[in-house]
Short mmCIF file of C-alpha atoms and ligand atoms in Angstrom, two decimals:
data_model
loop_
_atom_site.label_atom_id
_atom_site.label_comp_id
_atom_site.label_asym_id
_atom_site.label_seq_id
_atom_site.Cartn_x
_atom_site.Cartn_y
_atom_site.Cartn_z
CA MET A 1 128.71 14.44 201.39
CA GLN A 2 129.26 17.78 199.70
CA ILE A 3 130.42 19.41 196.51
CA SER A 4 131.92 22.88 196.16
CA PHE A 5 132.95 24.81 193.06
CA HIS A 6 136.26 26.70 193.00
CA GLY A 7 136.62 27.55 189.32
CA ALA A 8 134.75 27.52 185.99
CA ALA A 9 131.69 28.54 188.03
CA GLY A 10 129.85 31.21 186.03
CA ASP A 11 132.85 31.24 183.69
CA VAL A 12 134.77 29.03 181.25
CA THR A 13 138.24 28.71 182.79
CA GLY A 14 139.80 27.66 186.10
CA SER A 15 138.02 24.28 186.48
CA CYS A 16 138.32 23.08 190.11
CA HIS A 17 135.65 21.14 191.99
CA LEU A 18 135.87 19.64 195.48
CA ILE A 19 134.02 16.58 196.76
CA THR A 20 133.95 15.80 200.47
CA CYS A 21 132.84 12.27 201.36
CA ALA A 22 133.54 9.75 204.13
CA GLY A 23 136.09 12.08 205.71
CA ARG A 24 138.07 12.42 202.46
CA ARG A 25 138.58 15.39 200.17
CA ILE A 26 138.75 14.74 196.44
CA LEU A 27 139.59 17.52 194.00
CA ILE A 28 138.60 17.26 190.35
CA ASP A 29 140.92 19.43 188.20
CA CYS A 30 142.85 22.49 189.31
CA GLY A 31 142.93 24.75 186.27
CA MET A 32 144.18 28.24 185.54
CA PHE A 33 141.84 31.19 185.10
CA GLN A 34 142.56 32.66 181.66
CA GLY A 35 141.46 35.61 179.56
CA GLY A 36 142.29 39.15 180.57
CA ARG A 37 143.92 40.85 183.53
CA GLU A 38 141.08 40.40 186.00
CA LEU A 39 140.91 36.63 185.52
CA ASP A 40 144.71 36.33 185.56
CA ALA A 41 144.77 38.07 188.94
CA GLN A 42 142.20 35.61 190.27
CA ASN A 43 144.81 32.83 190.08
CA GLU A 44 146.62 34.35 193.05
CA ASP A 45 143.51 34.25 195.26
CA ASP A 46 142.92 31.76 198.02
CA PHE A 47 141.73 28.43 196.59
CA GLY A 48 138.66 28.48 198.84
CA PHE A 49 139.92 25.35 200.66
CA ASP A 50 143.11 24.17 202.36
CA PRO A 51 145.42 22.54 199.74
CA ALA A 52 147.12 20.50 202.50
CA ALA A 53 143.79 18.89 203.40
CA ILE A 54 143.16 17.44 199.91
CA ASP A 55 143.70 13.67 199.75
CA VAL A 56 143.61 13.12 196.01
CA LEU A 57 143.37 15.12 192.78
CA LEU A 58 141.68 13.55 189.77
CA LEU A 59 142.68 15.24 186.50
CA THR A 60 140.28 15.08 183.53
CA HIS A 61 142.75 16.34 180.89
CA ALA A 62 145.90 18.36 180.28
CA HIS A 63 144.53 21.70 179.06
CA LEU A 64 145.89 24.66 181.05
CA ASP A 65 142.42 25.66 182.26
CA HIS A 66 142.17 22.23 183.92
CA CYS A 67 145.73 21.58 185.20
CA GLY A 68 147.35 25.05 185.30
CA ARG A 69 147.02 25.72 189.05
CA ILE A 70 148.39 22.31 190.13
CA PRO A 71 151.93 23.66 190.74
CA LEU A 72 150.39 26.43 192.89
CA LEU A 73 148.37 23.82 194.81
CA VAL A 74 151.61 21.93 195.50
CA LYS A 75 153.43 25.15 196.40
CA ARG A 76 150.69 25.89 198.95
CA GLY A 77 150.89 22.51 200.65
CA PHE A 78 149.08 19.80 198.63
CA GLN A 79 150.75 16.45 199.36
CA GLY A 80 148.17 14.03 198.00
CA GLU A 81 148.19 11.80 194.95
CA ILE A 82 147.32 12.94 191.42
CA VAL A 83 145.47 10.34 189.34
CA SER A 84 145.09 10.69 185.56
CA THR A 85 145.44 8.68 182.36
CA ALA A 86 148.99 8.07 181.12
CA ALA A 87 148.60 10.46 178.17
CA THR A 88 147.22 13.23 180.40
CA ARG A 89 150.17 12.83 182.80
CA ASP A 90 152.67 13.20 179.92
CA LEU A 91 150.90 16.19 178.34
CA ALA A 92 150.32 17.92 181.71
CA ARG A 93 154.07 17.81 182.31
CA VAL A 94 154.70 19.85 179.15
CA VAL A 95 151.83 22.25 179.88
CA MET A 96 152.82 22.93 183.51
CA LEU A 97 156.53 23.38 182.72
CA ASP A 98 155.67 25.77 179.88
CA ALA A 99 153.35 27.76 182.16
CA ALA A 100 156.05 28.00 184.85
CA HIS A 101 158.57 29.16 182.25
CA LEU A 102 156.21 31.88 180.95
CA GLN A 103 155.59 33.14 184.48
CA GLU A 104 159.30 33.29 185.24
CA GLU A 105 159.85 35.28 182.04
CA GLU A 106 157.06 37.69 182.89
CA THR A 107 158.45 38.17 186.38
CA ARG A 108 161.88 39.00 184.97
CA ARG A 109 160.25 41.52 182.61
CA ASN A 110 158.32 43.11 185.46
CA ARG A 111 161.44 43.39 187.62
CA ARG A 112 163.33 45.03 184.73
CA HIS A 113 160.53 47.59 184.57
CA GLY A 114 160.99 48.54 188.20
CA ARG A 115 158.51 46.20 189.90
CA GLU A 116 161.16 44.59 192.08
CA ASP A 117 158.64 42.81 194.30
CA ALA A 118 157.14 40.91 191.32
CA GLU A 119 156.90 37.16 191.99
CA PRO A 120 155.82 34.36 189.66
CA LEU A 121 152.61 32.51 190.56
CA TYR A 122 154.87 29.44 190.63
CA ASP A 123 158.18 28.47 189.11
CA THR A 124 159.81 25.52 187.38
CA MET A 125 160.69 23.86 190.71
CA ASP A 126 157.00 23.93 191.73
CA ALA A 127 156.07 22.35 188.39
CA LEU A 128 158.70 19.65 188.88
CA ASP A 129 157.43 19.01 192.43
CA SER A 130 153.95 18.56 190.93
CA LEU A 131 155.23 15.79 188.65
CA ASP A 132 156.28 13.84 191.77
CA ARG A 133 152.68 13.84 192.97
CA PHE A 134 151.41 11.81 189.98
CA GLY A 135 150.66 8.29 191.26
CA ARG A 136 148.24 5.69 189.96
CA VAL A 137 147.49 5.73 186.24
CA ALA A 138 143.84 5.51 185.22
CA THR A 139 142.75 3.20 182.41
CA TYR A 140 139.42 3.90 180.70
CA THR A 141 136.49 1.94 182.22
CA LYS A 142 138.59 0.34 185.03
CA PRO A 143 137.34 1.45 188.49
CA ILE A 144 139.91 2.66 191.03
CA GLN A 145 139.00 2.27 194.72
CA LEU A 146 140.44 5.48 196.12
CA PHE A 147 139.21 5.10 199.71
CA ASP A 148 136.46 3.29 201.60
CA GLY A 149 133.31 4.81 200.12
CA VAL A 150 135.05 6.53 197.18
CA ARG A 151 135.54 4.85 193.82
CA ALA A 152 136.54 6.60 190.56
CA THR A 153 136.13 5.39 186.97
CA PHE A 154 137.58 7.26 183.99
CA HIS A 155 135.88 7.07 180.57
CA ASP A 156 137.08 8.45 177.23
CA ALA A 157 135.88 12.04 176.74
CA GLY A 158 137.13 12.32 173.13
CA HIS A 159 138.22 15.93 173.75
CA ILE A 160 142.04 15.80 173.52
CA LEU A 161 144.52 12.93 173.84
CA GLY A 162 144.01 11.15 177.18
CA SER A 163 140.95 13.20 178.17
CA ALA A 164 138.44 11.68 180.56
CA ILE A 165 134.95 11.84 181.95
CA ILE A 166 135.14 10.82 185.63
CA LEU A 167 132.44 8.92 187.52
CA LEU A 168 132.62 8.95 191.33
CA ASP A 169 130.73 6.29 193.28
CA LEU A 170 130.34 7.77 196.75
CA THR A 171 128.99 6.20 199.97
CA GLU A 172 128.68 7.92 203.33
CA ASP A 173 126.55 6.88 206.33
CA GLY A 174 124.61 4.40 204.20
CA VAL A 175 123.79 6.99 201.51
CA SER A 176 125.18 6.35 198.00
CA ARG A 177 125.49 8.81 195.12
CA ARG A 178 126.90 8.52 191.60
CA VAL A 179 128.43 11.83 190.57
CA LEU A 180 129.60 12.26 186.98
CA PHE A 181 132.11 14.94 185.95
CA SER A 182 132.04 15.62 182.22
CA GLY A 183 135.43 17.35 182.05
CA ASP A 184 135.38 18.72 178.50
CA ILE A 185 133.35 16.61 176.08
CA GLY A 186 134.60 16.12 172.54
CA PRO A 187 132.54 16.27 169.34
CA ARG A 188 131.48 13.06 167.62
CA GLU A 189 133.84 13.44 164.65
CA ARG A 190 137.55 13.41 165.43
CA PRO A 191 140.49 12.77 163.06
CA PHE A 192 142.42 10.31 165.27
CA LEU A 193 140.68 10.11 168.66
CA ASN A 194 137.73 7.91 169.54
CA PRO A 195 134.41 9.71 169.82
CA PRO A 196 133.35 10.30 173.44
CA SER A 197 132.32 7.09 175.22
CA PRO A 198 128.64 6.85 176.10
CA PRO A 199 128.51 8.27 179.64
CA PRO A 200 127.61 5.95 182.55
CA SER A 201 124.32 6.75 184.25
CA ALA A 202 124.52 9.01 187.28
CA ASP A 203 122.37 10.73 189.95
CA ILE A 204 124.24 13.99 189.72
CA VAL A 205 126.20 15.47 186.82
CA VAL A 206 128.72 18.32 186.75
CA MET A 207 128.75 19.28 183.11
CA GLU A 208 130.56 21.65 180.79
CA SER A 209 128.44 24.09 178.76
CA THR A 210 130.98 25.78 176.44
CA TYR A 211 128.80 25.43 173.33
CA GLY A 212 125.44 25.06 175.07
CA ASP A 213 123.84 27.51 172.66
CA ARG A 214 125.12 26.38 169.25
CA ASP A 215 126.23 23.56 166.97
CA HIS A 216 129.40 23.49 164.88
CA ARG A 217 129.78 23.17 161.13
CA THR A 218 130.52 19.65 159.96
CA LEU A 219 134.16 18.68 160.12
CA GLY A 220 134.39 17.43 156.51
CA ASP A 221 133.57 20.87 155.08
CA SER A 222 136.21 22.50 157.27
CA VAL A 223 138.92 20.03 156.26
CA SER A 224 138.16 20.65 152.55
CA GLU A 225 138.25 24.39 153.17
CA PHE A 226 141.64 23.99 154.87
CA TRP A 227 143.12 22.07 151.92
CA GLU A 228 141.72 24.64 149.47
CA ALA A 229 143.28 27.51 151.43
CA ILE A 230 146.69 25.79 151.42
CA ALA A 231 146.47 24.95 147.68
CA ASP A 232 145.36 28.50 146.85
CA ALA A 233 148.34 30.07 148.67
CA HIS A 234 150.65 27.58 146.99
CA ASP A 235 149.33 28.60 143.54
CA ARG A 236 149.91 32.27 144.35
CA GLY A 237 153.47 31.53 145.41
CA GLY A 238 153.35 32.99 148.91
CA ASN A 239 153.76 31.60 152.41
CA VAL A 240 151.02 30.46 154.73
CA ILE A 241 150.96 31.33 158.43
CA ILE A 242 148.73 29.30 160.73
CA PRO A 243 148.46 30.53 164.33
CA THR A 244 147.84 27.33 166.25
CA PHE A 245 147.41 25.89 169.72
CA ALA A 246 150.20 23.48 170.68
CA LEU A 247 147.97 20.73 172.01
CA GLU A 248 145.66 18.76 169.74
CA ARG A 249 145.06 21.41 167.06
CA ALA A 250 148.69 21.33 165.89
CA GLN A 251 148.60 17.51 165.69
CA GLU A 252 145.22 17.61 163.92
CA LEU A 253 146.60 19.97 161.29
CA LEU A 254 149.64 17.74 160.71
CA PHE A 255 147.25 14.81 160.37
CA TYR A 256 145.09 16.66 157.79
CA LEU A 257 148.14 17.91 155.88
CA ARG A 258 149.42 14.33 155.60
CA GLU A 259 145.99 13.12 154.44
CA GLY A 260 145.61 16.02 152.00
CA ALA A 261 149.03 15.38 150.50
CA ALA A 262 148.36 11.63 150.20
CA ALA A 263 145.02 12.25 148.46
CA GLY A 264 146.43 14.91 146.13
CA HIS A 265 144.42 17.83 147.56
CA ILE A 266 147.66 19.67 148.30
CA ASP A 267 151.15 19.40 146.84
CA SER A 268 152.89 16.51 148.62
CA ARG A 269 156.21 18.41 148.48
CA VAL A 270 154.83 21.38 150.42
CA ARG A 271 157.34 22.55 153.05
CA VAL A 272 155.69 22.59 156.47
CA PHE A 273 157.36 24.05 159.57
CA LEU A 274 156.09 23.29 163.04
CA ASP A 275 157.62 26.32 164.74
CA SER A 276 156.69 25.74 168.38
CA PRO A 277 158.82 23.88 170.95
CA MET A 278 155.70 23.02 172.95
CA ALA A 279 153.80 21.68 169.92
CA ILE A 280 156.87 19.64 168.95
CA SER A 281 157.08 18.09 172.44
CA ALA A 282 153.33 17.42 172.41
CA THR A 283 153.55 15.75 168.96
CA GLN A 284 156.25 13.41 170.28
CA ILE A 285 153.96 12.49 173.19
CA TYR A 286 151.07 11.82 170.80
CA ARG A 287 153.23 9.33 168.90
CA ARG A 288 153.79 7.37 172.12
CA HIS A 289 150.12 6.92 173.01
CA ALA A 290 148.65 4.49 170.51
CA GLU A 291 146.39 3.21 173.32
CA ALA A 292 144.57 6.55 173.47
CA MET A 293 143.79 6.73 169.73
CA ARG A 294 141.16 5.32 167.41
CA PRO A 295 141.96 1.62 166.75
CA ASP A 296 143.06 2.15 163.12
CA ILE A 297 145.39 5.04 164.05
CA GLY A 298 146.72 3.09 167.05
CA ALA A 299 147.51 0.17 164.72
CA MET A 300 149.27 2.56 162.35
CA LEU A 301 151.50 3.84 165.18
CA ARG A 302 152.25 0.31 166.41
CA ALA A 303 153.29 -0.61 162.87
CA GLY A 304 155.86 2.20 162.97
CA LYS A 305 153.91 4.56 160.68
CA ASP A 306 153.59 8.16 161.78
CA PRO A 307 150.16 9.77 161.26
CA PHE A 308 151.60 13.20 162.14
CA THR A 309 154.21 13.64 159.43
CA LEU A 310 154.62 14.38 155.75
CA PRO A 311 157.71 14.45 153.52
CA GLY A 312 158.29 18.21 153.75
CA LEU A 313 157.79 18.57 157.52
CA GLN A 314 160.47 20.23 159.63
CA PHE A 315 160.50 20.95 163.36
CA THR A 316 162.03 24.27 164.38
CA ARG A 317 162.82 24.21 168.07
CA ASP A 318 165.55 26.87 168.21
CA ALA A 319 164.73 30.56 168.10
CA ALA A 320 167.47 31.10 165.47
CA ASP A 321 165.84 28.56 163.12
CA SER A 322 162.50 30.26 163.71
CA MET A 323 163.95 33.63 162.70
CA ALA A 324 165.54 32.06 159.60
CA LEU A 325 162.02 31.13 158.39
CA ASN A 326 161.39 34.81 157.70
CA ARG A 327 163.90 34.66 154.83
CA ILE A 328 161.77 32.10 152.94
CA ARG A 329 159.89 34.07 150.29
CA GLY A 330 157.29 31.51 149.22
CA GLY A 331 155.92 27.99 149.34
CA ALA A 332 156.19 27.47 153.09
CA VAL A 333 153.45 26.60 155.57
CA ILE A 334 154.42 27.84 159.03
CA MET A 335 152.47 26.71 162.10
CA ALA A 336 153.32 28.63 165.25
CA GLY A 337 151.80 29.72 168.55
CA SER A 338 150.06 31.31 170.18
CA GLY A 339 146.71 30.24 168.77
CA MET A 340 145.11 33.67 169.23
CA ALA A 341 148.34 35.48 168.23
CA THR A 342 148.50 37.13 171.65
CA GLY A 343 152.18 36.23 172.02
CA GLY A 344 154.84 33.81 170.87
CA ARG A 345 156.64 33.27 167.58
CA VAL A 346 153.58 33.69 165.36
CA ARG A 347 153.60 37.46 165.93
CA HIS A 348 157.04 37.69 164.28
CA HIS A 349 155.80 35.67 161.32
CA LEU A 350 152.70 37.86 161.02
CA ARG A 351 154.84 40.98 160.97
CA HIS A 352 156.83 39.58 158.04
CA THR A 353 153.81 38.19 156.17
CA LEU A 354 150.68 40.32 156.64
CA SER A 355 151.75 43.04 154.20
CA HIS A 356 152.35 40.56 151.32
CA ALA A 357 149.36 40.08 149.01
CA ASP A 358 150.66 36.70 147.78
CA CYS A 359 150.66 35.26 151.35
CA SER A 360 147.84 33.80 153.41
CA VAL A 361 146.95 33.56 157.08
CA ILE A 362 144.66 30.72 158.11
CA PHE A 363 142.86 30.94 161.46
CA VAL A 364 141.69 27.53 162.62
CA GLY A 365 140.60 28.07 166.21
CA PHE A 366 138.60 30.14 168.64
CA ALA A 367 139.69 33.79 168.82
CA ALA A 368 138.56 35.73 171.88
CA GLU A 369 137.43 39.37 171.73
CA GLY A 370 140.35 41.81 171.76
CA THR A 371 143.05 39.34 170.62
CA LEU A 372 145.20 40.04 167.56
CA ALA A 373 143.65 37.01 165.83
CA ARG A 374 140.18 38.45 166.32
CA ILE A 375 141.19 41.92 165.16
CA ILE A 376 142.57 40.49 161.89
CA ILE A 377 139.58 38.14 161.44
CA ASP A 378 137.23 41.11 161.89
CA GLY A 379 138.85 42.79 158.89
CA ALA A 380 141.36 45.33 160.25
CA ARG A 381 143.15 47.20 157.41
CA SER A 382 146.34 47.37 159.47
CA VAL A 383 147.54 46.12 162.86
CA LYS A 384 150.21 47.21 165.31
CA LEU A 385 153.06 44.69 165.75
CA PHE A 386 156.29 45.40 167.67
CA GLY A 387 155.66 49.13 167.43
CA ASP A 388 155.07 49.10 163.63
CA GLU A 389 151.80 49.68 161.82
CA VAL A 390 151.59 46.67 159.46
CA PRO A 391 149.08 46.83 156.58
CA VAL A 392 146.98 43.69 156.11
CA ARG A 393 147.27 42.68 152.44
CA ALA A 394 147.60 38.89 152.89
CA ARG A 395 144.56 36.71 152.20
CA ILE A 396 142.79 35.90 155.49
CA HIS A 397 140.95 32.60 155.94
CA THR A 398 138.84 31.72 158.96
CA ILE A 399 137.88 28.08 159.31
CA ASN A 400 135.33 27.56 162.06
CA GLY A 401 134.51 23.85 162.03
CA PHE A 402 137.53 22.52 163.92
CA SER A 403 136.46 22.16 167.51
CA ALA A 404 137.48 19.92 170.39
CA HIS A 405 134.10 20.55 172.06
CA ALA A 406 130.70 18.97 171.62
CA GLY A 407 128.04 21.31 170.26
CA ARG A 408 124.61 21.87 171.78
CA THR A 409 122.88 18.86 170.19
CA ASP A 410 125.62 16.49 171.35
CA LEU A 411 125.63 17.95 174.88
CA LEU A 412 121.88 17.38 175.19
CA ASP A 413 122.29 13.87 173.84
CA TRP A 414 125.15 13.20 176.30
CA HIS A 415 122.97 14.26 179.25
CA ARG A 416 120.15 12.00 178.09
CA ARG A 417 122.54 9.06 177.73
CA ALA A 418 123.79 9.68 181.30
CA GLY A 419 120.23 8.74 182.31
CA SER A 420 118.94 12.35 182.52
CA PRO A 421 120.41 12.81 186.03
CA ALA A 422 118.08 14.28 188.68
CA ARG A 423 120.56 17.06 189.48
CA THR A 424 122.71 18.96 187.01
CA PHE A 425 125.40 21.51 187.78
CA LEU A 426 126.43 23.51 184.72
CA VAL A 427 130.01 24.78 184.73
CA HIS A 428 132.65 25.78 182.15
CA GLY A 429 130.51 28.08 180.01
CA GLU A 430 129.76 31.76 179.50
CA ALA A 431 126.41 32.95 180.83
CA ALA A 432 124.58 32.92 177.48
CA SER A 433 125.53 29.38 176.49
CA ALA A 434 125.07 27.94 180.00
CA GLU A 435 121.65 29.60 180.27
CA ALA A 436 120.59 28.24 176.88
CA LEU A 437 121.65 24.73 177.85
CA ALA A 438 120.01 25.04 181.27
CA GLY A 439 116.71 25.96 179.63
CA ALA A 440 116.72 22.81 177.49
CA LEU A 441 117.87 20.51 180.30
CA LYS A 442 115.19 21.74 182.72
CA LYS A 443 112.59 20.34 180.33
CA THR A 444 113.97 16.85 181.05
CA GLY A 445 112.90 17.31 184.70
CA SER A 446 116.45 17.71 185.99
CA ASP A 447 117.12 20.22 188.78
CA VAL A 448 119.61 22.42 186.87
CA ARG A 449 121.86 24.90 188.65
CA ARG A 450 124.67 27.20 187.69
CA PRO A 451 126.86 27.31 190.80
CA THR A 452 128.71 30.47 191.78
CA LEU A 453 132.39 30.56 192.74
CA HIS A 454 133.09 28.78 196.06
CA GLU A 455 129.44 27.74 196.45
CA ALA A 456 129.00 24.50 198.42
CA VAL A 457 126.04 22.14 197.96
CA ASP A 458 124.99 19.14 200.06
CA LEU A 459 124.64 15.95 198.03
CA ALA A 460 123.09 13.62 200.61
ZN1 ZN B 1 139.83 21.23 177.45
#
C-alpha cells in the first residue's frame, strides 16, 4: 500500500496523486501545471508512472489544475474509468475542450512563426476521447466499491459546483487504512453552494494548503463593496469591466448582480454582458445541477426560476458581438476572461476602457505576480496593450473577499474534524502557506509532511 505525489507537491498546481493497493492503481486528479513558462513546460514531462497501468481515476473537481492533464493521460495510454460527480463531469468537458482548443491555437501561432515542429500537448480529439472514459457517477456520501479492498466515498467540498472530498477505504494483506483527499476545500460562506461537508475521520489525510497562512475578509463586506462599485460607475455614466474566471466566479457575480438589483443596491435595468463562451457554457451547466446547490437555490431552479440572470443580461458568444460592445459608451457592465487579464477578450475591453476616467475596472479574483491584472492593481500609470501604451485613468477597484478556498482557520478546523489524522501530507500550496499550516498542524501531534514531486511513501 503506497502513495506517490505527481503534482501540486511543493507547488499549487498540477494535482495528481497515485495510490497503489491490492494490486490496483488509483489516481486522484490529473491537473495541469500553470503559472509561467517553466511550469507550463513541466506538463510535457513523464507523468512519473505508466498511464496504461492506471485502473481508475477519481476526479475531485473540474478546475484545470485538477483535470487539465486528463487528455494527455488518455493520449499516453490510460484506458481506465474516470469517476466523478455528475456536475464535475459536465464542467470538466467544457474545461478540457477549451484547453485543447487553446493549445491548438498556440501551436498554429508557433508554426506561423517558424517553429514547424511545434505540437500541442493534446488536441480536441484527445479531449473527446477523455469524455468516453467517464463511467460511474459519484453521489455525495454514497460509497462506491471500486475493487476488492478499495472503496471510495465522495463528500461535498463546497469549493465549486460538483466539487468533492474523497475518502478511500483501503485494505491489503489484512491492513486497513482510511485515506482522505481534501481536493480543494471551500470557505464556509457561499452564495449558492452548500458549505463543505464535515469531513469523515481518517488515518491519513492529503490536504490542500493554498491559504494555510491567512484568513479572508468576510464575504458580506465584499458583496457590498461590489454593489457600491457598480452603482458608482453607473452614476458616473461609464462602463464597468470585470475580468473574471469562467467557472464559479462568473456565476457568483451573476448571482450577486441579480440579488443587488432585486434589493435596490444597483439599478435593476443595468445592462450586463457575459462576454465569454466558456462562462456562458458553464452557466448553462450550473442551471442543470440543482442537486449540487444549497437546498433553497436547488428549489428555485426546480421551480423554473433562474438564480443566474437579471433583466438586462445578455450573452455574447460570437467574437463580432464582443467587438460591438466597444461601441457602447456608458452604462454597461462587461464580464470577460481571462480572470488575470493574461489573454482573452478582456484585454480588448481594457484597451478601450482604461483611458476613460468615467469608467471602472473591478478585479474580483486572485492576480498572480507579473499578470496584467496585478500590474494594474499595483497602480501602474499606463500599461502596454496590443502594442499601444494605454494610460490608466479608469477607476480601479480590487475586491479581495471572494474566494473559493477555505482560509487558515477553516483549514485547521477541517483537519480537527477529520479526527486529527495521525499522518498529514500537505499539497497544493506555496512554500510559505504550507509551512505555516504545517507548523500549526504539528502541534496536534500529526506527522506532517510536505512531499516532493514523484516522492513515494509506504502507507502500511
Ligand atoms: Zn479548485
